[in-house]
mmCIF file of C-alpha atoms and ligand atoms in Angstrom:
data_model
loop_
_atom_site.group_PDB
_atom_site.id
_atom_site.type_symbol
_atom_site.label_atom_id
_atom_site.label_comp_id
_atom_site.label_asym_id
_atom_site.label_seq_id
_atom_site.Cartn_x
_atom_site.Cartn_y
_atom_site.Cartn_z
ATOM 1 C CA MET A 6 -7.704 17.518 15.559
ATOM 2 C CA THR A 7 -5.645 16.755 12.907
ATOM 3 C CA GLU A 8 -2.065 16.838 12.505
ATOM 4 C CA THR A 9 -0.244 18.690 9.659
ATOM 5 C CA LEU A 10 1.933 16.814 7.489
ATOM 6 C CA LYS A 11 4.520 20.087 7.196
ATOM 7 C CA ASN A 12 8.283 19.290 7.640
ATOM 8 C CA THR A 13 7.199 15.378 8.568
ATOM 9 C CA ARG A 14 9.268 12.712 6.581
ATOM 10 C CA VAL A 15 7.079 10.435 5.129
ATOM 11 C CA LEU A 16 8.224 6.939 3.303
ATOM 12 C CA VAL A 17 5.747 5.347 1.086
ATOM 13 C CA ILE A 18 7.257 2.071 -0.006
ATOM 14 C CA GLY A 19 5.573 1.078 -3.301
ATOM 15 C CA GLY A 20 5.530 4.633 -3.804
ATOM 16 C CA SER A 21 6.668 4.608 -7.713
ATOM 17 C CA SER A 22 3.550 3.654 -8.945
ATOM 18 C CA GLY A 23 -0.303 3.969 -8.622
ATOM 19 C CA ILE A 24 -1.875 4.322 -4.880
ATOM 20 C CA GLY A 25 1.599 4.721 -3.621
ATOM 21 C CA LEU A 26 2.629 7.529 -6.084
ATOM 22 C CA ALA A 27 -0.340 9.235 -5.581
ATOM 23 C CA THR A 28 -0.009 8.898 -1.867
ATOM 24 C CA ALA A 29 3.589 10.448 -2.085
ATOM 25 C CA THR A 30 2.273 12.973 -4.235
ATOM 26 C CA ALA A 31 -0.271 14.087 -1.684
ATOM 27 C CA ALA A 32 2.072 14.204 1.198
ATOM 28 C CA ALA A 33 4.507 16.356 -0.558
ATOM 29 C CA GLN A 34 1.923 18.696 -1.777
ATOM 30 C CA ALA A 35 0.700 18.765 1.998
ATOM 31 C CA GLY A 36 4.642 19.638 2.832
ATOM 32 C CA ALA A 37 5.848 16.398 3.618
ATOM 33 C CA SER A 38 9.530 15.534 2.888
ATOM 34 C CA VAL A 39 8.679 12.382 0.985
ATOM 35 C CA THR A 40 10.888 9.545 0.361
ATOM 36 C CA ILE A 41 9.517 6.793 -2.080
ATOM 37 C CA ALA A 42 11.282 3.266 -2.290
ATOM 38 C CA SER A 43 10.561 0.285 -4.926
ATOM 39 C CA ARG A 44 12.447 -2.203 -6.902
ATOM 40 C CA SER A 45 12.922 -0.434 -10.448
ATOM 41 C CA ARG A 46 15.047 2.348 -10.627
ATOM 42 C CA ASP A 47 13.559 3.503 -13.983
ATOM 43 C CA LYS A 48 9.872 3.704 -12.298
ATOM 44 C CA LEU A 49 11.670 5.374 -9.290
ATOM 45 C CA ASP A 50 13.553 8.155 -11.621
ATOM 46 C CA ALA A 51 9.897 8.697 -13.613
ATOM 47 C CA ALA A 52 8.105 8.938 -9.876
ATOM 48 C CA VAL A 53 10.228 11.575 -8.786
ATOM 49 C CA ALA A 54 10.065 13.668 -11.804
ATOM 50 C CA ARG A 55 6.174 13.679 -11.477
ATOM 51 C CA ILE A 56 6.455 14.130 -7.338
ATOM 52 C CA GLY A 57 8.732 17.248 -7.957
ATOM 53 C CA GLY A 58 10.188 19.187 -5.233
ATOM 54 C CA GLU A 59 12.468 17.065 -2.743
ATOM 55 C CA ALA A 60 11.210 13.951 -3.279
ATOM 56 C CA ARG A 61 14.121 11.393 -2.902
ATOM 57 C CA ALA A 62 14.041 7.754 -4.217
ATOM 58 C CA VAL A 63 15.551 4.612 -2.800
ATOM 59 C CA MET A 64 15.663 0.805 -4.062
ATOM 60 C CA LEU A 65 14.634 -1.405 -1.643
ATOM 61 C CA ASP A 66 12.840 -4.928 -2.387
ATOM 62 C CA THR A 67 10.534 -5.539 0.740
ATOM 63 C CA ARG A 68 10.727 -9.434 0.351
ATOM 64 C CA ASP A 69 14.564 -8.946 1.113
ATOM 65 C CA LEU A 70 14.501 -8.682 4.949
ATOM 66 C CA GLU A 71 18.357 -8.163 5.434
ATOM 67 C CA ALA A 72 17.780 -5.127 2.767
ATOM 68 C CA VAL A 73 14.862 -3.843 4.663
ATOM 69 C CA GLU A 74 16.701 -3.930 8.054
ATOM 70 C CA ARG A 75 19.672 -2.188 6.376
ATOM 71 C CA PHE A 76 17.653 0.420 4.966
ATOM 72 C CA PHE A 77 15.904 1.421 8.468
ATOM 73 C CA ALA A 78 19.125 1.324 10.191
ATOM 74 C CA GLU A 79 20.866 3.578 8.155
ATOM 75 C CA GLU A 80 17.862 5.852 8.396
ATOM 76 C CA GLN A 81 16.351 8.231 11.206
ATOM 77 C CA ALA A 82 12.930 7.764 12.567
ATOM 78 C CA TRP A 83 10.140 8.254 9.982
ATOM 79 C CA ASP A 84 6.939 10.099 11.144
ATOM 80 C CA HIS A 85 4.820 8.239 8.822
ATOM 81 C CA VAL A 86 5.299 4.701 6.775
ATOM 82 C CA VAL A 87 3.265 3.630 4.088
ATOM 83 C CA VAL A 88 3.190 -0.092 2.570
ATOM 84 C CA SER A 89 1.922 0.326 -1.223
ATOM 85 C CA ALA A 90 4.266 -2.544 -2.661
ATOM 86 C CA ALA A 91 3.131 -5.581 -4.104
ATOM 87 C CA GLN A 92 3.129 -7.627 -7.219
ATOM 88 C CA THR A 93 0.898 -10.669 -6.542
ATOM 89 C CA PRO A 94 0.218 -13.534 -8.967
ATOM 90 C CA GLY A 95 -3.412 -14.654 -8.626
ATOM 91 C CA GLY A 96 -5.784 -17.114 -9.729
ATOM 92 C CA PRO A 97 -8.435 -19.828 -8.575
ATOM 93 C CA VAL A 98 -6.828 -21.956 -5.407
ATOM 94 C CA HIS A 99 -7.135 -25.127 -7.582
ATOM 95 C CA SER A 100 -5.087 -23.626 -10.661
ATOM 96 C CA LEU A 101 -2.901 -21.168 -9.279
ATOM 97 C CA ALA A 102 0.634 -22.724 -8.983
ATOM 98 C CA ILE A 103 1.718 -23.042 -5.444
ATOM 99 C CA THR A 104 5.035 -21.260 -6.007
ATOM 100 C CA ASP A 105 3.089 -18.461 -7.262
ATOM 101 C CA ALA A 106 0.672 -18.690 -4.222
ATOM 102 C CA ARG A 107 3.824 -18.284 -2.325
ATOM 103 C CA THR A 108 5.091 -15.486 -4.467
ATOM 104 C CA ALA A 109 2.286 -13.735 -3.716
ATOM 105 C CA MET A 110 2.202 -13.964 -0.272
ATOM 106 C CA ASP A 111 6.032 -13.419 -0.052
ATOM 107 C CA SER A 112 5.187 -10.008 -1.758
ATOM 108 C CA LYS A 113 2.024 -8.601 0.016
ATOM 109 C CA PHE A 114 2.091 -10.070 3.410
ATOM 110 C CA TRP A 115 5.773 -10.903 4.312
ATOM 111 C CA GLY A 116 6.961 -7.842 2.454
ATOM 112 C CA ALA A 117 4.700 -5.417 4.707
ATOM 113 C CA TYR A 118 5.481 -7.651 7.919
ATOM 114 C CA HIS A 119 9.484 -7.225 7.257
ATOM 115 C CA VAL A 120 8.804 -3.475 6.922
ATOM 116 C CA ALA A 121 6.662 -3.365 10.238
ATOM 117 C CA ARG A 122 9.661 -5.444 11.914
ATOM 118 C CA ALA A 123 12.368 -3.223 10.897
ATOM 119 C CA ALA A 124 10.385 0.252 10.581
ATOM 120 C CA LYS A 125 11.804 3.090 13.147
ATOM 121 C CA ILE A 126 8.600 5.464 13.623
ATOM 122 C CA ARG A 127 8.213 7.863 15.913
ATOM 123 C CA GLU A 128 6.171 8.113 19.063
ATOM 124 C CA ALA A 129 2.485 9.109 17.540
ATOM 125 C CA GLY A 130 3.838 8.799 13.788
ATOM 126 C CA SER A 131 1.897 6.028 11.728
ATOM 127 C CA LEU A 132 2.304 3.134 9.742
ATOM 128 C CA THR A 133 -0.469 2.198 7.305
ATOM 129 C CA PHE A 134 -0.576 -0.859 4.962
ATOM 130 C CA ILE A 135 -2.656 -0.917 1.569
ATOM 131 C CA SER A 136 -5.085 -4.253 1.878
ATOM 132 C CA GLY A 137 -8.284 -4.374 -0.338
ATOM 133 C CA PHE A 138 -12.053 -5.148 -0.194
ATOM 134 C CA LEU A 139 -11.413 -8.619 -1.234
ATOM 135 C CA SER A 140 -10.629 -9.200 2.120
ATOM 136 C CA VAL A 141 -14.545 -9.150 3.102
ATOM 137 C CA ARG A 142 -16.026 -9.417 -0.014
ATOM 138 C CA PRO A 143 -14.150 -12.548 -1.553
ATOM 139 C CA SER A 144 -13.919 -13.103 -5.256
ATOM 140 C CA ALA A 145 -14.277 -17.297 -6.245
ATOM 141 C CA THR A 146 -11.381 -16.376 -8.801
ATOM 142 C CA SER A 147 -8.916 -14.196 -6.331
ATOM 143 C CA VAL A 148 -9.462 -16.144 -2.833
ATOM 144 C CA LEU A 149 -5.833 -15.862 -1.982
ATOM 145 C CA GLN A 150 -5.723 -12.119 -2.612
ATOM 146 C CA GLY A 151 -8.642 -11.658 0.029
ATOM 147 C CA ALA A 152 -6.745 -13.961 2.419
ATOM 148 C CA ILE A 153 -3.777 -12.004 1.791
ATOM 149 C CA ASN A 154 -5.692 -8.875 2.594
ATOM 150 C CA ALA A 155 -7.311 -10.290 5.523
ATOM 151 C CA ALA A 156 -4.340 -11.056 7.076
ATOM 152 C CA LEU A 157 -2.864 -7.487 6.634
ATOM 153 C CA GLU A 158 -5.622 -6.319 8.127
ATOM 154 C CA ALA A 159 -5.354 -8.317 11.139
ATOM 155 C CA LEU A 160 -1.805 -7.716 11.295
ATOM 156 C CA ALA A 161 -2.630 -3.868 11.503
ATOM 157 C CA ARG A 162 -4.768 -4.294 14.171
ATOM 158 C CA GLY A 163 -2.216 -6.486 16.296
ATOM 159 C CA LEU A 164 0.539 -4.245 15.528
ATOM 160 C CA ALA A 165 -1.599 -1.138 16.675
ATOM 161 C CA LEU A 166 -1.387 -2.673 20.271
ATOM 162 C CA GLU A 167 2.282 -3.827 19.996
ATOM 163 C CA LEU A 168 3.774 -0.680 18.468
ATOM 164 C CA ALA A 169 1.576 1.940 20.526
ATOM 165 C CA PRO A 170 1.690 4.842 20.592
ATOM 166 C CA VAL A 171 2.926 4.105 17.088
ATOM 167 C CA ARG A 172 -0.469 4.327 15.112
ATOM 168 C CA VAL A 173 -1.052 1.318 12.812
ATOM 169 C CA ASN A 174 -3.891 1.290 10.233
ATOM 170 C CA ALA A 175 -5.070 -0.366 6.746
ATOM 171 C CA VAL A 176 -6.560 1.097 3.861
ATOM 172 C CA SER A 177 -8.751 -1.517 1.777
ATOM 173 C CA PRO A 178 -9.254 -0.312 -1.672
ATOM 174 C CA GLY A 179 -11.898 -1.440 -4.129
ATOM 175 C CA LEU A 180 -10.925 -1.749 -7.823
ATOM 176 C CA ILE A 181 -8.683 1.179 -8.816
ATOM 177 C CA ALA A 182 -7.429 2.515 -12.182
ATOM 178 C CA THR A 183 -3.686 1.765 -11.882
ATOM 179 C CA PRO A 184 -0.777 0.584 -13.773
ATOM 180 C CA LEU A 185 -1.503 -2.758 -11.515
ATOM 181 C CA TRP A 186 -3.868 -3.796 -14.405
ATOM 182 C CA SER A 187 -1.514 -2.660 -17.155
ATOM 183 C CA GLY A 188 -1.163 -6.208 -18.167
ATOM 184 C CA LEU A 189 -4.544 -6.949 -19.165
ATOM 185 C CA PRO A 190 -5.237 -6.003 -22.880
ATOM 186 C CA GLU A 191 -6.680 -2.670 -23.290
ATOM 187 C CA GLU A 192 -10.141 -3.441 -24.381
ATOM 188 C CA LYS A 193 -10.610 -6.077 -21.660
ATOM 189 C CA ARG A 194 -9.467 -3.511 -18.891
ATOM 190 C CA GLU A 195 -11.616 -0.623 -20.150
ATOM 191 C CA ALA A 196 -14.409 -3.227 -20.108
ATOM 192 C CA MET A 197 -13.623 -4.313 -16.797
ATOM 193 C CA PHE A 198 -13.526 -0.460 -15.505
ATOM 194 C CA ALA A 199 -16.541 0.365 -17.401
ATOM 195 C CA GLY A 200 -18.618 -2.615 -15.522
ATOM 196 C CA ALA A 201 -17.551 -1.913 -12.281
ATOM 197 C CA ALA A 202 -18.683 1.710 -12.748
ATOM 198 C CA GLN A 203 -22.200 0.632 -13.684
ATOM 199 C CA ARG A 204 -22.342 -2.123 -11.023
ATOM 200 C CA LEU A 205 -21.069 0.218 -8.086
ATOM 201 C CA PRO A 206 -23.000 2.438 -5.951
ATOM 202 C CA ALA A 207 -20.226 4.984 -6.354
ATOM 203 C CA ARG A 208 -20.694 4.616 -10.262
ATOM 204 C CA ARG A 209 -17.118 5.308 -11.080
ATOM 205 C CA VAL A 210 -14.045 3.027 -11.205
ATOM 206 C CA GLY A 211 -11.795 4.171 -8.078
ATOM 207 C CA GLN A 212 -8.840 6.423 -8.735
ATOM 208 C CA ALA A 213 -5.379 6.117 -6.955
ATOM 209 C CA GLY A 214 -6.095 9.657 -5.156
ATOM 210 C CA ASP A 215 -9.163 8.423 -3.894
ATOM 211 C CA ILE A 216 -6.930 5.858 -1.736
ATOM 212 C CA ALA A 217 -4.037 8.488 -0.928
ATOM 213 C CA ASN A 218 -6.868 10.543 0.363
ATOM 214 C CA ALA A 219 -7.831 7.594 2.943
ATOM 215 C CA VAL A 220 -3.815 7.407 3.574
ATOM 216 C CA LEU A 221 -3.491 10.831 4.638
ATOM 217 C CA PHE A 222 -6.412 10.942 6.555
ATOM 218 C CA LEU A 223 -5.396 7.773 8.934
ATOM 219 C CA ALA A 224 -1.654 9.349 9.270
ATOM 220 C CA THR A 225 -2.975 12.755 10.282
ATOM 221 C CA THR A 226 -5.542 11.702 12.679
ATOM 222 C CA PRO A 227 -4.080 11.230 16.194
ATOM 223 C CA PHE A 228 -6.994 9.169 17.269
ATOM 224 C CA ALA A 229 -7.104 6.811 14.419
ATOM 225 C CA THR A 230 -5.532 3.356 15.267
ATOM 226 C CA GLY A 231 -6.307 -0.253 14.826
ATOM 227 C CA SER A 232 -8.503 0.860 11.987
ATOM 228 C CA THR A 233 -9.432 -0.401 8.272
ATOM 229 C CA VAL A 234 -10.555 2.347 6.044
ATOM 230 C CA ARG A 235 -12.614 0.639 3.274
ATOM 231 C CA VAL A 236 -12.784 2.814 -0.181
ATOM 232 C CA ASP A 237 -14.251 0.911 -2.639
ATOM 233 C CA GLY A 238 -17.093 2.709 -4.366
ATOM 234 C CA GLY A 239 -19.601 0.519 -2.398
ATOM 235 C CA GLY A 240 -18.184 -2.497 -3.572
ATOM 236 C CA ALA A 241 -18.346 -4.590 -0.504
ATOM 237 C CA ILE A 242 -22.395 -4.072 -0.238
ATOM 238 C CA ALA A 243 -23.160 -3.941 -3.977
HETATM 239 N N1 NAP B 20 -5.437 -1.091 -8.035
HETATM 240 C C1 NAP B 20 -6.366 -1.951 -7.686
HETATM 241 O O1 NAP B 20 -7.364 -2.232 -7.946
HETATM 242 C C2 NAP B 20 -6.165 -2.378 -6.115
HETATM 243 C C3 NAP B 20 -7.496 -2.764 -5.361
HETATM 244 C C4 NAP B 20 -7.167 -3.307 -4.127
HETATM 245 C C5 NAP B 20 -5.873 -3.433 -3.447
HETATM 246 N N2 NAP B 20 -4.853 -3.049 -4.167
HETATM 247 C C6 NAP B 20 -3.441 -2.890 -3.455
HETATM 248 O O2 NAP B 20 -2.852 -1.808 -3.268
HETATM 249 C C7 NAP B 20 -1.532 -1.687 -3.541
HETATM 250 C C8 NAP B 20 -0.946 -0.910 -4.601
HETATM 251 O O3 NAP B 20 -1.118 -1.143 -5.946
HETATM 252 P P1 NAP B 20 -1.571 -0.528 -7.162
HETATM 253 O O4 NAP B 20 -2.372 -0.354 -7.734
HETATM 254 O O5 NAP B 20 -1.009 0.767 -6.563
HETATM 255 O O6 NAP B 20 -0.056 -1.366 -8.042
HETATM 256 P P2 NAP B 20 0.969 -0.629 -8.927
HETATM 257 O O7 NAP B 20 0.715 0.564 -9.576
HETATM 258 O O8 NAP B 20 1.495 -2.105 -9.775
HETATM 259 O O9 NAP B 20 2.082 -0.367 -7.739
HETATM 260 C C9 NAP B 20 2.841 -1.270 -7.041
HETATM 261 C C10 NAP B 20 4.050 -0.623 -6.534
HETATM 262 O O10 NAP B 20 4.636 -1.410 -5.560
HETATM 263 C C11 NAP B 20 6.178 -1.458 -5.835
HETATM 264 N N3 NAP B 20 6.622 -2.840 -5.616
HETATM 265 C C12 NAP B 20 5.939 -4.242 -6.149
HETATM 266 N N4 NAP B 20 6.299 -5.101 -5.194
HETATM 267 C C13 NAP B 20 7.741 -4.543 -4.744
HETATM 268 C C14 NAP B 20 8.383 -5.224 -3.669
HETATM 269 N N5 NAP B 20 8.611 -6.184 -3.464
HETATM 270 N N6 NAP B 20 9.344 -4.444 -3.008
HETATM 271 C C15 NAP B 20 9.151 -2.861 -3.304
HETATM 272 N N7 NAP B 20 8.500 -2.489 -4.007
HETATM 273 C C16 NAP B 20 7.693 -3.330 -4.824
HETATM 274 C C17 NAP B 20 6.011 -1.569 -7.336
HETATM 275 O O11 NAP B 20 7.305 -0.863 -7.887
HETATM 276 P P3 NAP B 20 8.392 -1.662 -8.338
HETATM 277 O O12 NAP B 20 7.979 -2.507 -9.530
HETATM 278 O O13 NAP B 20 9.488 -0.473 -8.786
HETATM 279 O O14 NAP B 20 8.955 -2.361 -7.396
HETATM 280 C C18 NAP B 20 5.053 0.109 -7.650
HETATM 281 O O15 NAP B 20 5.702 1.065 -7.213
HETATM 282 C C19 NAP B 20 -1.310 -3.386 -3.857
HETATM 283 O O16 NAP B 20 -1.054 -3.917 -2.739
HETATM 284 C C20 NAP B 20 -2.609 -4.079 -4.241
HETATM 285 O O17 NAP B 20 -2.679 -5.433 -4.285
HETATM 286 C C21 NAP B 20 -4.566 -2.387 -5.575
#
């Protein structure tokens, strides 16, 4: 049995781009009242225009615990909260500056932790983190990213006990074509996507909507908690 998202209040933090934007759009299409949150007013305005309907936008930086607490204190309880927010410098452990490594952890792990600590979610509602398949399939050049993703997945499993009956899950994407990769020169980016499509059992690069599907599956499935759903085109087994 699945629940409907009709008339539910759904918050997508990191909803102004990529996976978060696709999730917010899909939730709005399924009848939810959607709020997106992120740091940049411009990105939020553009995203709200794309989602359409009654979508609402809030400026919020998940690294700022006080701001996160203030935000949730002023809002009614949510039915579903999704944390897709992160900006993580990466590179080999031996060459990535330690300040950048801490920045990555602050953004992706501690940001999600702050939200989990402050969020008011109704009974049987859900909290979903976006981790990443590097948690189980490490890359020699992205070791920290894998460790952060593994920490997030463990956080979701533990919180599923602590916050019960609120359900807590993680979705772990493989390589997804989103603005996260817009910093790469176009040629390099397209070569990376093409290489992945050739290598992966799914024979394609992931799209943000593939991950949004999994997030909404977890949000609307009352028996799903403590789960990590990997959607990686087979990247972890290839
Ligand atoms: N794309 C991939 O290949 C891939 C693969 C595995 C895992 N993931 C994970 O999936 C998640 C989403 O990635 P994406 O590809 O959708 O990236 P994206 O397109 O860059 O979107 C990231 C979103 O997070 C927001 N954000 C960043 N830092 C924030 C902060 N401190 N507080 C609030 N909002 C913040 C950004 O908006 P503002 O700039 O306005 O804050 C943006 O809306 C990330 O955790 C990423 O690591 C992605």
